XYZ file of C-alpha atoms in Angstrom:
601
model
C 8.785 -193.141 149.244
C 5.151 -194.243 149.646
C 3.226 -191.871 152.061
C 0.008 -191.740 153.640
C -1.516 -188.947 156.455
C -4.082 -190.037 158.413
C -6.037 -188.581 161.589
C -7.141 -190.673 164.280
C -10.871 -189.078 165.404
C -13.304 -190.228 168.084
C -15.370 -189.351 170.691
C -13.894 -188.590 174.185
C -12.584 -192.000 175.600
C -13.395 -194.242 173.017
C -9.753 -195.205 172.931
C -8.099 -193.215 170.476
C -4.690 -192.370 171.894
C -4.678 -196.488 173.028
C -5.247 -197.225 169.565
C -1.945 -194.932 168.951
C -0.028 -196.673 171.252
C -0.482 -199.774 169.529
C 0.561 -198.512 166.134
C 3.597 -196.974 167.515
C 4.449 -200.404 169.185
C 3.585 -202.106 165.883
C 5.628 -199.229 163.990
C 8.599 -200.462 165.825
C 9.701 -197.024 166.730
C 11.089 -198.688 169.976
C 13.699 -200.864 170.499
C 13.345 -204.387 171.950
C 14.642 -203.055 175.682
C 12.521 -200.178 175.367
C 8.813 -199.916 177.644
C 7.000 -197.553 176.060
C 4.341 -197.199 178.839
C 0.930 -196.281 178.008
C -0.957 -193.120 176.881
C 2.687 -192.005 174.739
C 1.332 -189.379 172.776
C -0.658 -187.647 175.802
C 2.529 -186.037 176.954
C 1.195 -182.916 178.720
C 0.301 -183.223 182.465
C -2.687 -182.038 182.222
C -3.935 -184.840 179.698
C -2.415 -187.754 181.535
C -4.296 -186.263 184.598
C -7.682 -185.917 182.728
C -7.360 -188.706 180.900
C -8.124 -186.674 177.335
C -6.215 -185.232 174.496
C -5.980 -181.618 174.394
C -3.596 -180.357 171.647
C -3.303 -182.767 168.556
C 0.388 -184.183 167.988
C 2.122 -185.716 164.986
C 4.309 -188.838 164.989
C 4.989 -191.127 162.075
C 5.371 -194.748 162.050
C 7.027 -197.358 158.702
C 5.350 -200.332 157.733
C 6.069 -202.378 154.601
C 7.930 -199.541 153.380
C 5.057 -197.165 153.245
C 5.229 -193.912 155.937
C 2.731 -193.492 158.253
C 2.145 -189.964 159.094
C -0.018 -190.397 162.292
C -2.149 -187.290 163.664
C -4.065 -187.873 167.409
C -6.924 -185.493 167.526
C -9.260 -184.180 170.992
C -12.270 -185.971 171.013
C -13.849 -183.344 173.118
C -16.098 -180.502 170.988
C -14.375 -177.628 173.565
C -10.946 -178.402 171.683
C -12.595 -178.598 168.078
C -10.300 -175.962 166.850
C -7.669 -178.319 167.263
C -9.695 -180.990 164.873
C -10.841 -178.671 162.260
C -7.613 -177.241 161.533
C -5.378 -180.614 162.097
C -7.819 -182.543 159.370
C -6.488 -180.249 156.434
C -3.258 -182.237 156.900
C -4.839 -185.744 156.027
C -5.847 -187.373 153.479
C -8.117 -190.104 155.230
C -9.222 -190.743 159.035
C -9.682 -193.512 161.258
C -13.142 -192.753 162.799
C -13.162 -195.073 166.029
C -16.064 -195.964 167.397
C -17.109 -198.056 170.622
C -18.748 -201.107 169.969
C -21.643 -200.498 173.361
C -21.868 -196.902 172.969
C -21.697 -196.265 168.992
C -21.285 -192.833 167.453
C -21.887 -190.189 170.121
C -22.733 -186.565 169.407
C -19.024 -185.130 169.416
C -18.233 -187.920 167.277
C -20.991 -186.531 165.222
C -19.355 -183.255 165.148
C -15.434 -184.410 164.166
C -16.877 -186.307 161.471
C -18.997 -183.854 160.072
C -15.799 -181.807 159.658
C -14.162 -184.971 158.209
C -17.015 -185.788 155.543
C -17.374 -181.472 154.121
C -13.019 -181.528 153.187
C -13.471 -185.216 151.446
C -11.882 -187.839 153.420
C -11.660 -191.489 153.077
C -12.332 -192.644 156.430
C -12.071 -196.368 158.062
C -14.491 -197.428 160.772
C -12.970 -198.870 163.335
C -15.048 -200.411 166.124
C -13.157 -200.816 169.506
C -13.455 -202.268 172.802
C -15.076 -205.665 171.274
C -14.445 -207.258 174.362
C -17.016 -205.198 176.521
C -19.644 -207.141 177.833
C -23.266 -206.189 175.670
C -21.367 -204.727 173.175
C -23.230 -204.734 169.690
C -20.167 -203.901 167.281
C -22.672 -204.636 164.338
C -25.266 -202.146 165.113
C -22.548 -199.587 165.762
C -21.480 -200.143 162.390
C -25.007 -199.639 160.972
C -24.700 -196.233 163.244
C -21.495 -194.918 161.560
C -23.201 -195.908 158.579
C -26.500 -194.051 159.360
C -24.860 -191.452 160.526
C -22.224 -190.908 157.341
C -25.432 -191.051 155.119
C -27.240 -188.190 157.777
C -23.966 -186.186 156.948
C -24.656 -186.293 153.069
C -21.312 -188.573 152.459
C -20.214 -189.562 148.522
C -21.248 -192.766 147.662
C -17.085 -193.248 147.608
C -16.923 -192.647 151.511
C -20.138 -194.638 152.436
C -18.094 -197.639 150.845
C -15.973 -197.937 153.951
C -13.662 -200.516 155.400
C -14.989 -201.182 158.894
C -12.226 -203.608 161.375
C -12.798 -204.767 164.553
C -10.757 -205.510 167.500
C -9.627 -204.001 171.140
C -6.770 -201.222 171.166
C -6.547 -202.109 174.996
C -5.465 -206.063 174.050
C -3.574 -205.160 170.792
C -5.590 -206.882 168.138
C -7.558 -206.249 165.004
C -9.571 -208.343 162.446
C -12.219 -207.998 159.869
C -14.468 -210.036 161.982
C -15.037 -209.355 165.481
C -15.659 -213.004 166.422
C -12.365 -213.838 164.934
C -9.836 -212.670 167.462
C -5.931 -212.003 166.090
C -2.473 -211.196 167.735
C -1.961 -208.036 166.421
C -3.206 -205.112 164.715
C -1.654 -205.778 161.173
C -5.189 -205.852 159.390
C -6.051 -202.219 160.412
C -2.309 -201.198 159.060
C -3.254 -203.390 155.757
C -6.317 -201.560 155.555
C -4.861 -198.095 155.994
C -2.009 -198.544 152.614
C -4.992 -200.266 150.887
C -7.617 -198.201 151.198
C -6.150 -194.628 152.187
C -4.966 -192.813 148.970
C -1.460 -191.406 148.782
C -1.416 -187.342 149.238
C -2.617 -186.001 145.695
C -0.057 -183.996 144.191
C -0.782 -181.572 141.695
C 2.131 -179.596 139.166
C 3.136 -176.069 139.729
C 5.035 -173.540 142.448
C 5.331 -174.986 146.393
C 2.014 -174.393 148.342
C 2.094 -175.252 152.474
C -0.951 -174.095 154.120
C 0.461 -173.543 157.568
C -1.888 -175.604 159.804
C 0.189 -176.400 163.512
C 2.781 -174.335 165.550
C 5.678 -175.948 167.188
C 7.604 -174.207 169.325
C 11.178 -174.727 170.795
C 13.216 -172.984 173.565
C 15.945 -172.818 171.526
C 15.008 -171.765 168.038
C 11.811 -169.969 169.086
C 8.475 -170.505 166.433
C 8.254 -173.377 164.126
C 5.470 -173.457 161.163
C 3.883 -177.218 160.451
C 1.824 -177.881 157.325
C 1.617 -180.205 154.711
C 2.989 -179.410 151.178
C 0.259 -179.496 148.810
C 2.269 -178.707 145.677
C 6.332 -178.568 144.668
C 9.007 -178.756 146.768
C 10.838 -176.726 149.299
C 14.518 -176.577 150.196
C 16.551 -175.124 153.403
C 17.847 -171.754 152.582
C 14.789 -171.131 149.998
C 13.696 -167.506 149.425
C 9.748 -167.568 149.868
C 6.855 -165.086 150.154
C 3.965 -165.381 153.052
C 0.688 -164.979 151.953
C -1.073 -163.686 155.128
C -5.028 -163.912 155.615
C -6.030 -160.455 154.522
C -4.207 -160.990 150.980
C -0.784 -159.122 152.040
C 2.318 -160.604 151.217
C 5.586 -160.923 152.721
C 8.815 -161.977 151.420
C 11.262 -164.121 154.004
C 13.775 -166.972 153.573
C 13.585 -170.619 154.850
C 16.419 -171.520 156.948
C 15.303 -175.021 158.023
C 13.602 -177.932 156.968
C 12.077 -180.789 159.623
C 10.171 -184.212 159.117
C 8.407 -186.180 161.833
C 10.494 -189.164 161.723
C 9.037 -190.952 164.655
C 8.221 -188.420 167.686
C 11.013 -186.488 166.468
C 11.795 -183.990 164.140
C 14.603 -184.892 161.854
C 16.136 -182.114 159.732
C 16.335 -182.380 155.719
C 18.128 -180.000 152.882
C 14.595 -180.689 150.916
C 10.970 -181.705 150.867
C 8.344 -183.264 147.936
C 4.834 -182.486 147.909
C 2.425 -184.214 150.096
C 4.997 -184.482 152.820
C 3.451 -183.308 156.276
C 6.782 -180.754 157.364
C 8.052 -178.212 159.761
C 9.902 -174.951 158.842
C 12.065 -172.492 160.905
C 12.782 -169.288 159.958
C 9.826 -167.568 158.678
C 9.229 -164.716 160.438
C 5.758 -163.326 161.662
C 3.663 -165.702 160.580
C 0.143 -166.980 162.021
C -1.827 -170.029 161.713
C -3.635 -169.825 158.217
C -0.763 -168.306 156.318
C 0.156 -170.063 152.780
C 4.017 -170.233 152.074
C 4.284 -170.018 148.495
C 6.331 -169.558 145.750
C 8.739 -166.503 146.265
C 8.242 -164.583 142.496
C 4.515 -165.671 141.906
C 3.042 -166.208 144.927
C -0.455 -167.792 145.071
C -2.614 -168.143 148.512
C -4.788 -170.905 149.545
C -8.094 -170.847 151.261
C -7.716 -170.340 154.721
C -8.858 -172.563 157.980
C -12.614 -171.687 158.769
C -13.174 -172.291 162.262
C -16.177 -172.088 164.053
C -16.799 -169.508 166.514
C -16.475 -169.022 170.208
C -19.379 -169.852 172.111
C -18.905 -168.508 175.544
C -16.996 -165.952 177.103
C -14.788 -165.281 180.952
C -13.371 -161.818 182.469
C -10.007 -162.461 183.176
C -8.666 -159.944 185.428
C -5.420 -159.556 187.624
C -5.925 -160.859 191.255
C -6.115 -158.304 193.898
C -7.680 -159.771 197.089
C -5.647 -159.601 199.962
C -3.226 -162.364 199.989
C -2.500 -161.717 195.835
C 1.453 -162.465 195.403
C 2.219 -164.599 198.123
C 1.824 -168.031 196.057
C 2.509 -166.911 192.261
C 5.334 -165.297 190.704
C 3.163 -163.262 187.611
C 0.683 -161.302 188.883
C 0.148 -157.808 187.120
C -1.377 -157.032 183.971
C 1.365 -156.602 181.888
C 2.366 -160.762 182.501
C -1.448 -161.819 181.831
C -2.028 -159.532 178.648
C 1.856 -161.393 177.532
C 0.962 -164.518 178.149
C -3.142 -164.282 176.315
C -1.437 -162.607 173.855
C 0.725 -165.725 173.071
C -1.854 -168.138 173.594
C -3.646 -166.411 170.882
C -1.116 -167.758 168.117
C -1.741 -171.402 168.769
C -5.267 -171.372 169.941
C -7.683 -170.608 167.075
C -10.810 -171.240 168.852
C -10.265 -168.156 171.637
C -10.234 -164.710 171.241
C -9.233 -161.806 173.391
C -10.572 -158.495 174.034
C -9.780 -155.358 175.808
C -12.223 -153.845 178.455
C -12.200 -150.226 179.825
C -10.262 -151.032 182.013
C -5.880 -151.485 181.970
C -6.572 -154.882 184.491
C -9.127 -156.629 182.982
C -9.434 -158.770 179.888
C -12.484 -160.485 177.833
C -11.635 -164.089 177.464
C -13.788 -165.923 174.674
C -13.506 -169.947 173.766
C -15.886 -172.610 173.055
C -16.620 -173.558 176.531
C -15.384 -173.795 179.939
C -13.236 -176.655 179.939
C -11.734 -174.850 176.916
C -11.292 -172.072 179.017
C -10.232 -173.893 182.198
C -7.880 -175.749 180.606
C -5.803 -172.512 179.840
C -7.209 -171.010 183.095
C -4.801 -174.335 184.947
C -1.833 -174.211 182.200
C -1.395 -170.907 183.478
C -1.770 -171.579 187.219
C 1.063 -174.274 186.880
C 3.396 -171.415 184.918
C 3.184 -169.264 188.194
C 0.527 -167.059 187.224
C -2.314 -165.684 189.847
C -5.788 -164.256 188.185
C -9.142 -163.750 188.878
C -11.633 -165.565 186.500
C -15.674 -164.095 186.595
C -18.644 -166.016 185.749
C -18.957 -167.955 182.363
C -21.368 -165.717 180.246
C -22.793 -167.229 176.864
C -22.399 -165.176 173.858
C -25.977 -163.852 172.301
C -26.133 -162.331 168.714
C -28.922 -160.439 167.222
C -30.052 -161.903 164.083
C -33.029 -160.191 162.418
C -33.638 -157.675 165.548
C -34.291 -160.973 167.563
C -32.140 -162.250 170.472
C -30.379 -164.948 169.642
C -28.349 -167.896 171.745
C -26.413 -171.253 171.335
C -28.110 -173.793 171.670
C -26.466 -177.312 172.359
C -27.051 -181.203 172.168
C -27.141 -182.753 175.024
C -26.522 -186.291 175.519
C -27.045 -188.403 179.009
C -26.325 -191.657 179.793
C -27.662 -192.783 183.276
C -29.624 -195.906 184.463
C -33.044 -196.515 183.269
C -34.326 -195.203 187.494
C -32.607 -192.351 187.589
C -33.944 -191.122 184.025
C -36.973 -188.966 185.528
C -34.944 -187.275 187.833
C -32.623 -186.070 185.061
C -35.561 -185.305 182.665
C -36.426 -183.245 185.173
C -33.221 -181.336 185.860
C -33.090 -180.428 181.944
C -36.298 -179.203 181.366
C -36.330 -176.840 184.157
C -33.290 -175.662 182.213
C -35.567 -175.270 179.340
C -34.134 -178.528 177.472
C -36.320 -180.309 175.321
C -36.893 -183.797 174.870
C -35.822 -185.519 171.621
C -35.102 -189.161 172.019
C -35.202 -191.654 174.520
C -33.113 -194.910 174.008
C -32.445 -197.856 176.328
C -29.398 -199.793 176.244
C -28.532 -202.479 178.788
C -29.791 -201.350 181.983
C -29.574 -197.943 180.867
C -30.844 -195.045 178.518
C -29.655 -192.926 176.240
C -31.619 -189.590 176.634
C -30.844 -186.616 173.787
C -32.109 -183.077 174.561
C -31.572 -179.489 172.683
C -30.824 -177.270 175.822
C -29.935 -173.482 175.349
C -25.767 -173.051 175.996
C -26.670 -171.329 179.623
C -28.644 -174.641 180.886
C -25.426 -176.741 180.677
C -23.332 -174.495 183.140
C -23.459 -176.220 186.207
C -25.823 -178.714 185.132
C -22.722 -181.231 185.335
C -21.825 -181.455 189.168
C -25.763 -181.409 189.894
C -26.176 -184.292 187.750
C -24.063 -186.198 189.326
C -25.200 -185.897 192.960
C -28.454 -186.515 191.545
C -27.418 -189.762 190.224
C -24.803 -190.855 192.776
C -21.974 -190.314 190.249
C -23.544 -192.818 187.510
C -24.493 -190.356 184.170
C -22.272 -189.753 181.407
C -23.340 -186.233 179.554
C -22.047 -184.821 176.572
C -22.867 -181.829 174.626
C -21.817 -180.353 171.569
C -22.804 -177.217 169.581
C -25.870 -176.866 167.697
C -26.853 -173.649 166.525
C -28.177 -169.915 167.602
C -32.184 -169.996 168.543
C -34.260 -167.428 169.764
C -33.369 -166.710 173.532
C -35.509 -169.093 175.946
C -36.303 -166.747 178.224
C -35.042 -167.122 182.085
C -33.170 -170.328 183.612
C -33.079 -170.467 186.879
C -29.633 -170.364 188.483
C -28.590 -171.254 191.932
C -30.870 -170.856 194.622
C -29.129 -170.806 197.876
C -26.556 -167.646 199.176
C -23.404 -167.661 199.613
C -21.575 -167.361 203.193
C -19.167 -164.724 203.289
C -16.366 -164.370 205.681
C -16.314 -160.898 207.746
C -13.478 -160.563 209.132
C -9.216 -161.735 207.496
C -7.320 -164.569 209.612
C -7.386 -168.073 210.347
C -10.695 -170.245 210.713
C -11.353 -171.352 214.082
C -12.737 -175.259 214.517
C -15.123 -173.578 217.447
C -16.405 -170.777 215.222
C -16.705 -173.729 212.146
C -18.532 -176.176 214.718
C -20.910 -173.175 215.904
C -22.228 -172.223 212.284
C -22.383 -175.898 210.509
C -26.477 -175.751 210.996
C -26.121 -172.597 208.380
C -24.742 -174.371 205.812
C -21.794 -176.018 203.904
C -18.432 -174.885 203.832
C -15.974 -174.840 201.555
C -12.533 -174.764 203.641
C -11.286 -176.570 206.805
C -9.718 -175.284 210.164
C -6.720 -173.563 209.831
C -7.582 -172.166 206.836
C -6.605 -168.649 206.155
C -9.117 -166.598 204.774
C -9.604 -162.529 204.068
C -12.882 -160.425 204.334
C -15.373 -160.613 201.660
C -14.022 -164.544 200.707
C -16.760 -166.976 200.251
C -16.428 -169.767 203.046
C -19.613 -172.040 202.180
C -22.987 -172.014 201.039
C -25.835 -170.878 202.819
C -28.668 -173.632 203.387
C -31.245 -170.207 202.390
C -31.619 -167.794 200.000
C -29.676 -164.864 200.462
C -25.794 -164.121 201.855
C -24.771 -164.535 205.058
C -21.797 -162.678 206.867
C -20.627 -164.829 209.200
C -16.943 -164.396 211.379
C -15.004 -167.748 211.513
C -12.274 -166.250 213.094
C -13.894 -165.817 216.934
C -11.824 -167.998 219.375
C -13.644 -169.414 222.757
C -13.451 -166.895 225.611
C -11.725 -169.283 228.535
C -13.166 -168.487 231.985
C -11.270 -169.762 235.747
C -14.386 -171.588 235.963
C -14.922 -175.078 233.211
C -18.292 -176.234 232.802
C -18.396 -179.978 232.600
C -19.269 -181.469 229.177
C -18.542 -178.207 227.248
C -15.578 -178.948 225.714
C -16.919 -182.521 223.995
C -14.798 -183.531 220.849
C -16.173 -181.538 217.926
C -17.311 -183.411 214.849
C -16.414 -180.606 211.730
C -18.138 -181.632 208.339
C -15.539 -182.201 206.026
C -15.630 -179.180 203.396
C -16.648 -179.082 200.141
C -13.376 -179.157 197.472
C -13.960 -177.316 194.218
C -12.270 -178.561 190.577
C -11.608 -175.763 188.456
C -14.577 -175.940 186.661
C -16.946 -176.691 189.297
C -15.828 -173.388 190.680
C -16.123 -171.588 187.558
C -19.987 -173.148 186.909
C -20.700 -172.601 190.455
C -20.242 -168.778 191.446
C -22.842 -165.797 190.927
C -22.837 -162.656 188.514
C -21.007 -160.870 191.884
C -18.367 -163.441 192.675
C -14.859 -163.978 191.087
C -12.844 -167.327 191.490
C -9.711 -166.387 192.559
C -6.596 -169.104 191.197
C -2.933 -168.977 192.191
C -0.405 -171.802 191.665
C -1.550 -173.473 194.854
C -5.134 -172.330 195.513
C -8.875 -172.107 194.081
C -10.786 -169.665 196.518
C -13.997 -168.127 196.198
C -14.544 -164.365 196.665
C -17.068 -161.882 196.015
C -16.064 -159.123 193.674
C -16.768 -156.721 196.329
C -15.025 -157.846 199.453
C -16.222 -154.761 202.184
C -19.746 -155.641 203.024
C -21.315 -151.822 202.854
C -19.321 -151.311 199.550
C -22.079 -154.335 198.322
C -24.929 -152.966 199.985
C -24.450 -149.769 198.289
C -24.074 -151.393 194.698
C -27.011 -153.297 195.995
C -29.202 -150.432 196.798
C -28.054 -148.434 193.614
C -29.564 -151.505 191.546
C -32.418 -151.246 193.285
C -33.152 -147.730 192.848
């Protein structure tokens, strides 16, 4: 049987999983009473709520005979792990681009990974349909770009096809609107190559972990050379050389979104295997009397790095069901396997952990997973990771991308180079511009939410690793204190009402908060302990016009990650399954004066 394996890259909502949708539909993996619905492959929560792909999946569609091994990648540079060690599986991509915006820096960054292991890649140029779209200058972009990345001459001889994922149609020309998206399916059998197979002993550089409740661990890789059958003695080439010997017990192929179960599988043949035992993510299976490794999956390192520790503030177990050590070390230890990009470390202490990942939505993406599994934790503040190169400090640096209207541009210039950014381009498009900066790692935490009061919700960043530079020097961080509750109950609407001219606060009446929580931000420098729980004294005798209808301010509500840019070197978020608070790390008031004063002295 014919066979090609293709990955599906793009920038963050450029369409991608749409696009997927479409070929599934056009795949006819459903039957005629069957609604598939939208957004199929993003079958997580957590992606359907975002609106992104986190973890790539595999499903496989048939079309004039030919199988279709289809692999959706993250478009977002925080889950880049994912990409670089999905594309090892394909033999070609689909690099989708949007017709108004072009190539975009983490579109930059997949392909980059796409162009160094060889692949053929077709351009495809979405969302044709959007008002001032140019799709011919962003195919002279993919172009430029490709040529920037040092392609062949073979992949800078692309196949470009236009069309909208959205409407379900393709074509070669984008004035030329179709019913379907059969010339992008032509395209792939024409000009993606079948898997190259070369002679000798079976080779499967495991790549993917699947994992089922009732079998337990599940290996996924493609099979570069021979061929495997169920029940198969075979040896396990492990990273550091060491080999050991274990027996296949079953064989899977994606046969639509499921896995159907073979006796035996050819080379080039993306598959899944159950029954190897101890195995990790850049493992070769190979041939049980002569075994021979492959290279393994080079991944790029972590970036930026969280203290996860267990909660104790004074309400910890009332919401969550794991809440000691043990259960967090478990379940960080089992993230480990399938997440490539993070790394864990131990601290002095039993409670606390060193959580390191590419960025924090990276982070708070496993930071929520595990709030929704019933686990409670306390998260510090996101620190970047500095190296010494040459006796010199050294820091990531990033590439920062904003899209905003052309009147708003000075005030962002602004905000960036106080976060020593620098300048390097300055595009309009439309009514808008494109501005690109180089901006040290630290500059972009928190940069986000201020950004976007700045512009009234209208810019569009995105940043994606650069390289380490010298350190910058200082950035400065936030500016106004924090208000800090003194006293554990419920907050009073009178106490609220008295102490809105000190600043904003972060929960509502009725709230019920502990000593040393952080209630709101102070409008000055500096903390502020203030008591929310003081009811009115009632006297026999009412004054008229004292007790007018208060007006509270509604409070600020954190996101995950707004929480996690916005607290200081001495604060801790605290999550549970049903709450984000703030605290400070020390919650009795002379406990932080004393740290204070021993800083000082």
């Amino acid at each position: 049987m014919d066979i090609r394996n293709i990955a599906i890259i793009a920038h963050v909502d450029h369409g991608k999983t749409t696009l997927v949708d479409k070929m599934i539909v056009a795949g006819h993996l459903f039957a005629d009473h069957e609604t598939p619905g939208e957004l199929i492959m993003d079958s997580n929560d957590l992606e359907r709520e975002r609106g992104i792909t986190i973890l790539s999946k595999n499903v496989s569609i048939t079309y004039k005979g030919t199988k279709i091994n289809i692999i959706d990648t993250p478009g977002h540079s925080d889950f880049g792990g994912e990409v670089e060690r999905v594309l090892n599986m394909a033999d070609g991509v689909l690099l989708l681009v949007d017709a108004f915006e072009g190539p975009m820096p983490q579109t930059r960054f997949v392909t980059q990974k796409a162009i160094e292991l060889g692949l053929k890649p077709i351009v495809v140029v979405n969302k044709v349909d959007k008002e001032n779209c140019t799709p011919d200058e962003a195919q002279e972009a993919v172009f430029d770009l490709m040529f920037n990345l040092n392609a062949t001459e073979e992949q800078l001889d692309f196949p470009t096809v236009y069309g909208s994922a959205k409407f379900g149609w393709m074509s070669h020309d984008w004035r030329e609107q179709t019913d379907n998206i059969t010339p992008l399916l032509d395209s792939i059998l024409e000009h993606i190559p079948p898997p190259t197979v070369s002679e000798g002993t079976p080779q499967l550089l495991i790549t993917s972990l699947d994992f089922s409740k009732y079998i337990g661990r599940i290996a996924v890789g493609r099979l570069q050379r021979g061929s495997l059958k169920s029940g198969q003695p075979v040896s396990v080439v492990k990273k550091d050389g060491s080999i050991q010997k274990s027996r296949i017990k079953n064989l899977y192929l994606f046969s639509g979104f499921e896995r159907a179960e073979v006796d035996h599988v050819e080379a080039g043949e993306i598959c899944a295997i159950f029954g190897i035992e101890g195995f990790e993510i850049g493992d070769t299976i190979a041939d049980f009397e002569n075994p021979e490794g492959l290279p393994t999956i080079a991944i790029d390192e972590p970036t930026m790095s969280m203290v996860f520790t267990i909660n104790d503030s004074p309400f910890f177990g009332k919401e969550g069901k794991y809440v000691t050590s043990r259960h967090i070390k478990d379940r960080l230890t089992s993230e480990l396997e399938r997440n490539l990009a993070m790394r864990v470390e131990e601290t002095g202490s039993a409670d606390t952990f060193r959580v390191y990942g590419r960025g924090v939505l990276h982070l708070a993406v496993l930071i929520e997973t595990m709030r929704r599994e019933g686990y409670e934790l306390q998260i510090g503040q996101p620190q970047v990771i500095t190296k010494r190169i040459d006796n010199v400090a050294h820091e990531p640096v990033e590439e920062l991308t904003i899209d905003l209207p052309e009147v708003q541009s000075g005030t962002a210039i602004d905000m960036v180079t106080r976060r020593k950014g620098i300048m390097l381009s300055m595009e309009p498009k439309g009514d808008r511009v494109q501005l690109r900066f180089e901006i040290p790692s630290r500059g972009i935490i928190g940069l986000r939410s201020q950004m976007l009061t700045a512009t009234a919700g209208e810019a569009i960043m995105n940043h994606r690793f650069l390289e380490f530079q010298p350190h910058k020097g200082e950035i400065p961080g936030r500016t106004n204190g924090s208000l800090i509750s003194m006293e554990t109950g419920t907050a009073i609407p009178y106490s609220i009402n008295n102490l809105q001219d000190r600043g904003k606060f972060f929960i509502t009446a009725g709230d019920e908060i502990y000593e040393g929580q952080v209630v709101g931000e102070n409008t000055r420098p500096g903390d502020l302990v203030v008591n929310l729980t003081k009811t009115k004294k009632l006297t026999n005798m009412r004054s008229s016009g004292a007790d007018d209808k208060m007006k509270l301010v509604p409070p600020k509500v954190f996101t995950l990650e707004e929480a996690l840019e916005y607290i200081q070197e001495d604060e801790y978020v605290e999550v549970t399954p049903e709450s984000i608070r703030l605290r400070k790390t020390r919650l009795k008031e002379h406990e932080r004066k004393r740290a204070k004063n021993k800083a000082l002295a």
